[in-house]
XYZ file of C-alpha atoms in Angstrom:
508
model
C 20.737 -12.734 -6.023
C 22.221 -9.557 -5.159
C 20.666 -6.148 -4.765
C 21.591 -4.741 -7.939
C 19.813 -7.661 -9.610
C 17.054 -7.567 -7.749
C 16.413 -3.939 -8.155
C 16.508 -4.551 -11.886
C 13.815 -7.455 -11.888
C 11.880 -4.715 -10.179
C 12.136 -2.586 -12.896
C 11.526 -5.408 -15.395
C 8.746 -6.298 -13.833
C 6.872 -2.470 -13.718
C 7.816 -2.322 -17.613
C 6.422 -5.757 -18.424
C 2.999 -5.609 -16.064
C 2.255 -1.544 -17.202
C 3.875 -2.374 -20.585
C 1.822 -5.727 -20.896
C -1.755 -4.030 -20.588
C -1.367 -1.266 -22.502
C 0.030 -3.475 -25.439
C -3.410 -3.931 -26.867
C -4.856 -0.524 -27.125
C -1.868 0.321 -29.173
C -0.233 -2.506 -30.968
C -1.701 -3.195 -34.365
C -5.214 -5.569 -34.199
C -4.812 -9.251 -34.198
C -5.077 -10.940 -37.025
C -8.933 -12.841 -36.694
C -7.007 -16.450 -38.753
C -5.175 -17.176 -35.516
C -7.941 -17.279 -33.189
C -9.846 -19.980 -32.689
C -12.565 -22.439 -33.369
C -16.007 -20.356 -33.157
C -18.575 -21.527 -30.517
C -22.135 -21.983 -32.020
C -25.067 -19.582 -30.133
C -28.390 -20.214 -31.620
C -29.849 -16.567 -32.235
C -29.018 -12.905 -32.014
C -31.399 -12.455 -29.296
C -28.812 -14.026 -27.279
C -25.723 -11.898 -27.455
C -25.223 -8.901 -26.105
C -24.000 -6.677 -29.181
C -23.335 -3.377 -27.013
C -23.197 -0.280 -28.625
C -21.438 1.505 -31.939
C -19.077 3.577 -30.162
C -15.802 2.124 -31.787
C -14.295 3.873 -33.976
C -14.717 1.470 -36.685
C -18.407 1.336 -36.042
C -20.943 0.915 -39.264
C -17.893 0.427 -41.854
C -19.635 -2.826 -43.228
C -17.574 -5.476 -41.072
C -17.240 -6.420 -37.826
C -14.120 -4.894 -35.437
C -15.736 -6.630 -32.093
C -13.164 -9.478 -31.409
C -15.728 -11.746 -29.946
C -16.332 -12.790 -33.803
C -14.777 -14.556 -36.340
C -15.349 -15.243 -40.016
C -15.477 -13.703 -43.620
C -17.878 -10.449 -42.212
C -15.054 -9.719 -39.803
C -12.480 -6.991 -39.864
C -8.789 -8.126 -40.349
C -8.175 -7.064 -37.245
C -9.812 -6.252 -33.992
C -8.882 -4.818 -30.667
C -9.835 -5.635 -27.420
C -11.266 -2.486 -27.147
C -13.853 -2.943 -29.454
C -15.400 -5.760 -27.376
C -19.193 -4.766 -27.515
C -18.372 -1.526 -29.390
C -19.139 -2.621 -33.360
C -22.636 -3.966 -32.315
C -24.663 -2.436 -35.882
C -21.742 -4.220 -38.276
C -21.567 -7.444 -36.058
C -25.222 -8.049 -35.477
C -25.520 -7.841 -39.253
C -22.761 -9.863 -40.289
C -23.978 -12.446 -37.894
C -27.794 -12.500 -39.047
C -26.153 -12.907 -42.436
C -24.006 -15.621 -41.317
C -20.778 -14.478 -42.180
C -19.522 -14.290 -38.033
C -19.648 -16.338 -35.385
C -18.963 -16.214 -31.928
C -15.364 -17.357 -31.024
C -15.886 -18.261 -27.395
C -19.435 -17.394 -25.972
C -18.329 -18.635 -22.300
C -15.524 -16.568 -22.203
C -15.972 -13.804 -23.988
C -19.685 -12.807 -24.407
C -22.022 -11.598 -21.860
C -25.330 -13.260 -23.192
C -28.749 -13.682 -21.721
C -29.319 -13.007 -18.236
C -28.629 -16.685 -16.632
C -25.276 -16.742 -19.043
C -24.341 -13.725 -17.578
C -24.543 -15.175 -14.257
C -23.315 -18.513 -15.290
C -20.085 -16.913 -16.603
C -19.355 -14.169 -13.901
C -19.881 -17.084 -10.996
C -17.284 -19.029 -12.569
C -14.896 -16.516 -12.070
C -12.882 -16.238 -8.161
C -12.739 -12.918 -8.268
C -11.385 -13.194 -4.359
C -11.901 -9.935 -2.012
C -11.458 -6.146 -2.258
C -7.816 -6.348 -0.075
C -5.963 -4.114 -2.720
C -4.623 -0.925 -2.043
C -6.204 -0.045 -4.921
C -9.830 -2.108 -4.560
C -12.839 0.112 -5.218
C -11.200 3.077 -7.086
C -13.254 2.368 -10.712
C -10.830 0.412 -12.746
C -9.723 -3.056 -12.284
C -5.906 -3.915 -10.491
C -6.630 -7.623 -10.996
C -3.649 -8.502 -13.606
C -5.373 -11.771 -14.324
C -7.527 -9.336 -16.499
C -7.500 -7.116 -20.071
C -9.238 -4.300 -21.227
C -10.682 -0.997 -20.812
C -11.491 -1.482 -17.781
C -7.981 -2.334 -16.603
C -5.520 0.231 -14.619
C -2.547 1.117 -17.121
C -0.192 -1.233 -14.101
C -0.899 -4.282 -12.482
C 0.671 -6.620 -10.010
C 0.832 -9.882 -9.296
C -0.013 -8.999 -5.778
C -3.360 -7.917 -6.208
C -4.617 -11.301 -8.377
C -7.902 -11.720 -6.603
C -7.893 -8.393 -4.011
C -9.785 -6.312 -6.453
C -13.336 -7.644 -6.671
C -15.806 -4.693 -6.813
C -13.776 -3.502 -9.501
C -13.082 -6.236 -11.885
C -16.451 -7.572 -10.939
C -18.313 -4.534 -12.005
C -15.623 -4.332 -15.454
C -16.605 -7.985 -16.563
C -20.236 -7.658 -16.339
C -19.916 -3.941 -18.577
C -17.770 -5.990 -21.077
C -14.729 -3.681 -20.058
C -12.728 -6.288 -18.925
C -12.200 -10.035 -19.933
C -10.143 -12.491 -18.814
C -6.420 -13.154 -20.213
C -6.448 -16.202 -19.913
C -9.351 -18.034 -18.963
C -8.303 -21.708 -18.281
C -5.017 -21.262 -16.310
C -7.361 -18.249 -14.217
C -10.638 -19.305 -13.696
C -10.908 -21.945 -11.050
C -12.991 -25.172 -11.732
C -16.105 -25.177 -10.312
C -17.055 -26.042 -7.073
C -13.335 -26.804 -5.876
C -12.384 -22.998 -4.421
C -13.591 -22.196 -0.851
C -14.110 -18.935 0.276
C -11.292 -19.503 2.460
C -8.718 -19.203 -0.108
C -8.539 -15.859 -0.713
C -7.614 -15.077 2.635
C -4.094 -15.197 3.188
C -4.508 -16.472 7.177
C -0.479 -16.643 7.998
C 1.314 -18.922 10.145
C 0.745 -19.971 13.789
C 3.861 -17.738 15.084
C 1.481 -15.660 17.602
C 2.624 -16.051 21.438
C -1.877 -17.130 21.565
C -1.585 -19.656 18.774
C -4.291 -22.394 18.440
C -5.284 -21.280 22.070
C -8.807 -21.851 20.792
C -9.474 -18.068 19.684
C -8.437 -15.867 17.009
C -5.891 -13.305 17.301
C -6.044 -12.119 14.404
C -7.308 -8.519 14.325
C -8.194 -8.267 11.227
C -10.766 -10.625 12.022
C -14.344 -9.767 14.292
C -17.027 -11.928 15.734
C -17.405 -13.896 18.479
C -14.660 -16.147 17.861
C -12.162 -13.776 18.279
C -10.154 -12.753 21.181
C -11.339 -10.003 23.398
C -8.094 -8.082 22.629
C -6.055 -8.141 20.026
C -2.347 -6.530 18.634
C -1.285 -5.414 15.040
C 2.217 -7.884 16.217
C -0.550 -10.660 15.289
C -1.889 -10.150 11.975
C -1.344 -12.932 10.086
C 0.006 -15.173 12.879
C -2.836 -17.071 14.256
C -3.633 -19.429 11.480
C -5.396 -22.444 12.681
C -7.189 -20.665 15.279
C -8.692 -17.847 12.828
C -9.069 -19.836 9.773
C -11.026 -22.234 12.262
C -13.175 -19.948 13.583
C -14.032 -18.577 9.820
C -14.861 -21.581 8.715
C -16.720 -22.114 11.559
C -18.944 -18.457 11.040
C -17.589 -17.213 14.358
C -15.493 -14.906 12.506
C -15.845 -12.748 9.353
C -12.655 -11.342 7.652
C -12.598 -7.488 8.286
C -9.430 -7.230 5.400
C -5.842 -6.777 5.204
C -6.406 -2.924 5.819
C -8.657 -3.702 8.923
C -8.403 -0.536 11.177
C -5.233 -0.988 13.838
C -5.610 -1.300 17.109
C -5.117 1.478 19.606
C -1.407 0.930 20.013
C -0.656 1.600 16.465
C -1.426 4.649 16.516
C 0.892 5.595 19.123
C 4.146 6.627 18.843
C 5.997 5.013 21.750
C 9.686 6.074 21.017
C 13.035 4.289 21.794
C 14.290 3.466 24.911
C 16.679 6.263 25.487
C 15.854 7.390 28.738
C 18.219 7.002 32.190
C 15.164 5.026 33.464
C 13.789 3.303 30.398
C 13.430 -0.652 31.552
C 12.775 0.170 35.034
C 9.220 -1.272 34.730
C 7.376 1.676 35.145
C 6.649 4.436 32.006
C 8.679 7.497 32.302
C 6.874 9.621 29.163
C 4.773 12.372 30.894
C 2.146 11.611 27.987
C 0.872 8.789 29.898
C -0.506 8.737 33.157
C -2.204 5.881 35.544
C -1.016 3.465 37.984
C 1.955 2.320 35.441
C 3.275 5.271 35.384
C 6.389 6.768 37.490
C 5.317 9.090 40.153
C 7.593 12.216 38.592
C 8.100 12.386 34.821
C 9.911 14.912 33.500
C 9.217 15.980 29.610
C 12.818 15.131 28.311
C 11.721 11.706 28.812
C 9.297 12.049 25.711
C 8.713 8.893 23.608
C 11.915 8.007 25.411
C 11.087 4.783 27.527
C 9.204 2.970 24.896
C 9.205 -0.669 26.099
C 7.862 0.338 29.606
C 5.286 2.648 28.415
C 4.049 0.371 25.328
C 3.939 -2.920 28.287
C 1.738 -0.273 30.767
C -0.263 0.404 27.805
C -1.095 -2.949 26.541
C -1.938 -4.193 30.539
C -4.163 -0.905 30.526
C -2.340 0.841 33.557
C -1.688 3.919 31.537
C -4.048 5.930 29.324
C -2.173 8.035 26.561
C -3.054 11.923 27.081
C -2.117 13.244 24.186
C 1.418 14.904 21.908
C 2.771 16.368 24.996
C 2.214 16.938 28.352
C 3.886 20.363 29.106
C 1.324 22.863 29.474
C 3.724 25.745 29.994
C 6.591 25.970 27.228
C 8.204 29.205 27.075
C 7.511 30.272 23.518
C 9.040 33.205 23.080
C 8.292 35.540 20.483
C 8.183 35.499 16.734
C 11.081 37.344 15.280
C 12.770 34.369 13.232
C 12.767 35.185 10.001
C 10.648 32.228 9.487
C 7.876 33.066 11.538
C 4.518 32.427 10.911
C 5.373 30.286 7.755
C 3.711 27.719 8.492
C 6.477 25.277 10.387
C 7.738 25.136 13.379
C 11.812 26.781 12.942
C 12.479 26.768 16.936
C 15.398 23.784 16.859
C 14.036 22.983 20.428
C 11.144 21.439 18.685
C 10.719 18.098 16.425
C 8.390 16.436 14.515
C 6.659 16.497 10.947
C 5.488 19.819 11.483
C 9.365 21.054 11.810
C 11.402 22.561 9.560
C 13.896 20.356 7.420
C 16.927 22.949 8.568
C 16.639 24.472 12.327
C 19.009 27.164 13.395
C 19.853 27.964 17.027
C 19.105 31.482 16.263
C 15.525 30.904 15.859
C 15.526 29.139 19.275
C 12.603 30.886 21.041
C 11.467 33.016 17.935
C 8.511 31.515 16.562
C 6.338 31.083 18.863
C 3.183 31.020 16.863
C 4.255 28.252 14.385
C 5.621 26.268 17.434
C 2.514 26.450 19.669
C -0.046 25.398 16.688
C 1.967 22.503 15.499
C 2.060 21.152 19.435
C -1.278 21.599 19.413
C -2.048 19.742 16.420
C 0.456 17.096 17.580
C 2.753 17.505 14.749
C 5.507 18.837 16.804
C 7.285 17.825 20.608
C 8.890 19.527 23.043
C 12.422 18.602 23.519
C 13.321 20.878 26.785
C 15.296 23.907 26.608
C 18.374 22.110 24.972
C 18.340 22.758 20.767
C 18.147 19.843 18.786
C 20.804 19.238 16.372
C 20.186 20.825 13.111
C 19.716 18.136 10.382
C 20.267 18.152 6.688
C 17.694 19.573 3.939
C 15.302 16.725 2.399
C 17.029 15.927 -1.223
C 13.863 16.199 -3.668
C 16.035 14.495 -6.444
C 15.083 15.580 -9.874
C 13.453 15.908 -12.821
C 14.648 12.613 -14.732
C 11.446 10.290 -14.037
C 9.692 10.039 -17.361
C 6.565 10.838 -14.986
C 8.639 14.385 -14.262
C 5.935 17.434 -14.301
C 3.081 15.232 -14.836
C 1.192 17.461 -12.262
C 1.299 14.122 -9.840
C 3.960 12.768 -7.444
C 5.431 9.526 -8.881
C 8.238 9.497 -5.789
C 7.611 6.901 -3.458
C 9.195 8.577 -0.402
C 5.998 10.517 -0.152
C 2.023 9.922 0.190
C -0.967 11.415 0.033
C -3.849 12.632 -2.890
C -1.146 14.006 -4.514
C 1.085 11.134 -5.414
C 0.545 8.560 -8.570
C -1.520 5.418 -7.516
C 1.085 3.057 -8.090
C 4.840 4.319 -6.955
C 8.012 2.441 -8.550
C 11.488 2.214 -6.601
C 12.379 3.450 -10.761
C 11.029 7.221 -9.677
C 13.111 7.812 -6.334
C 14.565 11.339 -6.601
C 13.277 11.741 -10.473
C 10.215 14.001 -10.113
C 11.489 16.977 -7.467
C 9.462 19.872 -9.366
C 5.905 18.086 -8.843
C 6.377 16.620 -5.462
C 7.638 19.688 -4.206
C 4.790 21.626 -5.493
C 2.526 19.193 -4.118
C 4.048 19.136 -1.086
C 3.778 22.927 -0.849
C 0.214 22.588 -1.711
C -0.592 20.253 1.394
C -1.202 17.253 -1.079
C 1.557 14.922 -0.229
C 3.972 14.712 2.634
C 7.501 13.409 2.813
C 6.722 9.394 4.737
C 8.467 9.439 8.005
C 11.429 7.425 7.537
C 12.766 9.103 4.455
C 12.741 12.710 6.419
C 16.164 13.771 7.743
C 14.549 14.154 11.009
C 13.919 10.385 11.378
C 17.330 8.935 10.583
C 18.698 11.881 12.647
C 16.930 10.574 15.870
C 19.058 7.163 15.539
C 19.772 4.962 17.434
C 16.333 3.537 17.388
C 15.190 0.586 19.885
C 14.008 -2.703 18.124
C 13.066 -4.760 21.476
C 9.172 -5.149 20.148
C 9.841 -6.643 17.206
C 10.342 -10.591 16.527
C 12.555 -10.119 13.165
C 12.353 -14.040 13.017
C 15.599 -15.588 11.257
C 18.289 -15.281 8.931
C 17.599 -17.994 5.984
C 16.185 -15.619 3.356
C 18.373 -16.212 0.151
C 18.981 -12.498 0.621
C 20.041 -12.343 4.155
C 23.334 -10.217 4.752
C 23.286 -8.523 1.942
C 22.607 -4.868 3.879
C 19.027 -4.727 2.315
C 16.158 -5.510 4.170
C 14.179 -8.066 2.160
C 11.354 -8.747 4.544
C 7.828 -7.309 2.986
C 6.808 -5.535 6.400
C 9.255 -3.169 6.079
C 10.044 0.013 4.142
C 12.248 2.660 3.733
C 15.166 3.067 2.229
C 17.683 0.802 3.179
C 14.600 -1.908 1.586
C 15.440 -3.940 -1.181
C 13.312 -2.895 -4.034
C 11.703 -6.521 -4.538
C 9.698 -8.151 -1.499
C 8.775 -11.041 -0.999
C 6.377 -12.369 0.657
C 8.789 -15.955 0.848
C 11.116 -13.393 2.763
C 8.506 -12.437 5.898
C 10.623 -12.795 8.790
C 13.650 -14.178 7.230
C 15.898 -11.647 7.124
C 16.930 -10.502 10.805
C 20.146 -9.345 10.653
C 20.043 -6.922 7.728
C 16.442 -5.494 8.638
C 17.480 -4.976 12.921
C 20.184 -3.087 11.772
C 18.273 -0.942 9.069
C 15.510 -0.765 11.875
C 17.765 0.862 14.580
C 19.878 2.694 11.832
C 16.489 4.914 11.239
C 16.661 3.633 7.530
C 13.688 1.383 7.666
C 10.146 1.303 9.765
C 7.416 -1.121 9.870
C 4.605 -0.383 8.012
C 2.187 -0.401 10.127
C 4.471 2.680 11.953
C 4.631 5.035 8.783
């Protein structure tokens, strides 16, 4: 399958999974003759009628589509579920309802209720969108359903959809090909533990960090999420280990930006980036040798002979003054400088010239020194424009940025179609542009690749000049992932990765 084709099931698949839950709220009601047989309760006292807050409430039938018969309406909408309850409790005293499917679809006495929710996995709060009020899990309908869904957050929503099941928000689509038979699922099988790829593989401990308790290993690296299998799942099984979550806080060395290996001494064995210090580290460093010798500073690091001190380690840059036009804007415009707290376009003639801008973004870390020398001015970020159906919604639906200000589910459909909002927003301080989309990023190119393990080349996909494996992003990324594809697509992602066009993840 080739990129084009893939980018279009992408597509497909955002209109069918948004398309597919809002279908009931506005597609006519169902006609009641096509559901099926009715399920006998004995009294009222039993079912939980809700409330009348449908619009159809106490018009002499019943809209809830729990109920079938002669006293029901025509047709009902999911959306009346518990929302007729005057017109329904009525009809079914009189005996012109019944309940459809009590296990399914009713929330009854109190040990029904708890009957019916504990047959349901509902798995772990892993989404990126767990906890936020409405439910991502698209094995569910309703109310109480976001507008889009994914397949990839069946069972990583659990709060939510929890919380939208027992308030009648929310029912299952399809009950028999979701809901697991009882007894037969573990708690295990939720958690996606990986493969046994990790360099400390059944060694006896797990590796995993997103994984704590005593079972674990006393340190632990982002490089083996997911590859520890037998040891971790184990150890869980075992109660030496609990399951932290996919979005388990990274380790220290996550967090730090180590660089390429650029520098006339990178590989020596000793780090050469004045931010570090310790007995790892070169007795002279010199600050154009910033995030430059990445492999012997991240191995000095990880062996704990170098502590990290900080953005930069010059204490005495020169300034200047601030008579750029662009001083005090806001941004750094000195083209000595880089960073996300740069300008997009630098100019040689503000070299020196905004010194206030320039000092507060090193400060903040935002910005590094790059010695006396000017950087190479890079192009102006492209915001697109205004095509995205999403355009001037007030949010960001671009996926080349994040923060509070973007939509909570971005589509490869909205790249470059909603300038005028993310720009504002952007303005505003409520989304940025993500690192490897920003001029700056692919400008710094050539970018070293030596820490990664980018596995094989058997991925249906390979050599097509996307990336297909799921722990990357950016824009040379093919707009479907798969999870199938995890480290089996070398050759297309190395070269995006030292091309600047794509990052891991876990560095954006």
């Amino acid at each position: 399958m080739n990129a084009f084709h893939k980018l279009l099931g992408g597509a497909v698949l955002a209109l069918v999974l948004g398309g597919g839950l809002a279908a009931p709220a506005m597609a006519q009601k169902l006609d009641n003759s096509k559901n099926g047989p009715a399920t006998t309760v004995s009294t009222a006292t039993d079912i939980d009628f809700g409330d009348d807050s449908s619009e159809w409430a106490k018009d002499g039938e019943c809209d809830d589509p729990r109920f079938t018969g002669t006293g029901s309406a025509a047709e009902t909408l999911d959306a009346d579920i518990r929302k007729d309850a005057t017109d329904c409790k009525a009809a079914f005293e009189a005996g012109t309802v019944t309940l459809k499917d009590a296990g399914s679809t009713t929330t009854t006495a109190t040990t029904t209720t708890t009957t019916t929710t504990a047959a349901i996995d509902f798995g772990d709060d892993s989404s990126e969108w767990a906890k936020d009020g409405e439910c991502d899990d698209p094995r569910f309908i309703g109310t109480g359903s976001a507008a889009e869904t994914l397949d990839a957050d069946i069972r990583k929503d659990a709060t939510d959809c929890k919380a939208a099941f027992d308030a009648g928000t929310v029912t299952l689509k399809d009950a028999g090909a979701a809901t697991p038979t009882a007894t037969t699922t573990t708690t295990t099988a939720a958690i996606d533990f990986g493969d046994d790829s990790s360099e400390w593989a059944k060694d006896g401990e797990c590796d995993d960090p997103r994984f704590t308790g005593t079972g674990s290993a006393a340190e632990l690296l982002d490089a083996d999420i997911g590859k520890d299998a037998t040891d971790c799942k184990a150890a869980y099984d075992a109660g030496t280990v609990t399951f932290a979550g996919d979005d388990a806080p990274a380790v220290a060395t996550a967090e730090i930006d180590f660089g390429d290996n650029s520098s006339e001494w990178a590989n020596d064995g000793e780090c050469d980036d004045p931010r570090f210090s310790g007995t790892g580290s070169a007795s002279e460093t010199f600050d154009v040798d910033i995030r430059k010798d990445a492999a012997d500073c991240k191995a000095a690091y990880d062996a704990g002979t170098v502590t990290f001190n900080g953005g930069t380690s010059v204490a005495d840059i020169d300034y200047g003054d601030d008579t750029s036009q662009w001083a005090k804007d806001g941004e750094c415009d000195d083209p000595r400088f880089s960073g996300t707290g740069v300008a997009d376009e630098l100019l040689d003639v503000d070299t020196a010239h905004d010194a206030t801008d320039c000092r507060a973004a090193v400060a903040a870390g935002t910005a590094t020194f790059n010695g006396s020398a000017s950087t190479t001015p890079v192009a102006a970020f492209d915001y697109g424009s205004d095509w995205s159906k999403w355009a001037n919604d007030g949010e960001c639906d671009d996926l080349r940025f994040t923060g509070e200000g973007t939509d909570k589910k971005l589509l490869t459909d909205d790249l470059y179609g909603d300038a005028t909002d993310c720009k504002t927003l952007e303005a505003a301080g409520k989304v940025t542009i993500r690192k490897v989309y920003t001029p700056e990023y692919v400008a710094g190119a050539p970018y070293d690749s030596s820490h990664i393990d980018f596995g094989d080349n058997t991925s249906d996909y390979a050599n097509d000049e996307r990336c297909d494996d799921p722990r990357f992003e950016g824009p040379a990324a093919a707009s479907v992932l798969l999870e199938s594809d995890e480290m089996h697509d070398s050759a297309d992602c190395k070269a995006a990765y030292e091309a600047g066009t794509l990052i891991l993840s876990s560095e954006s």
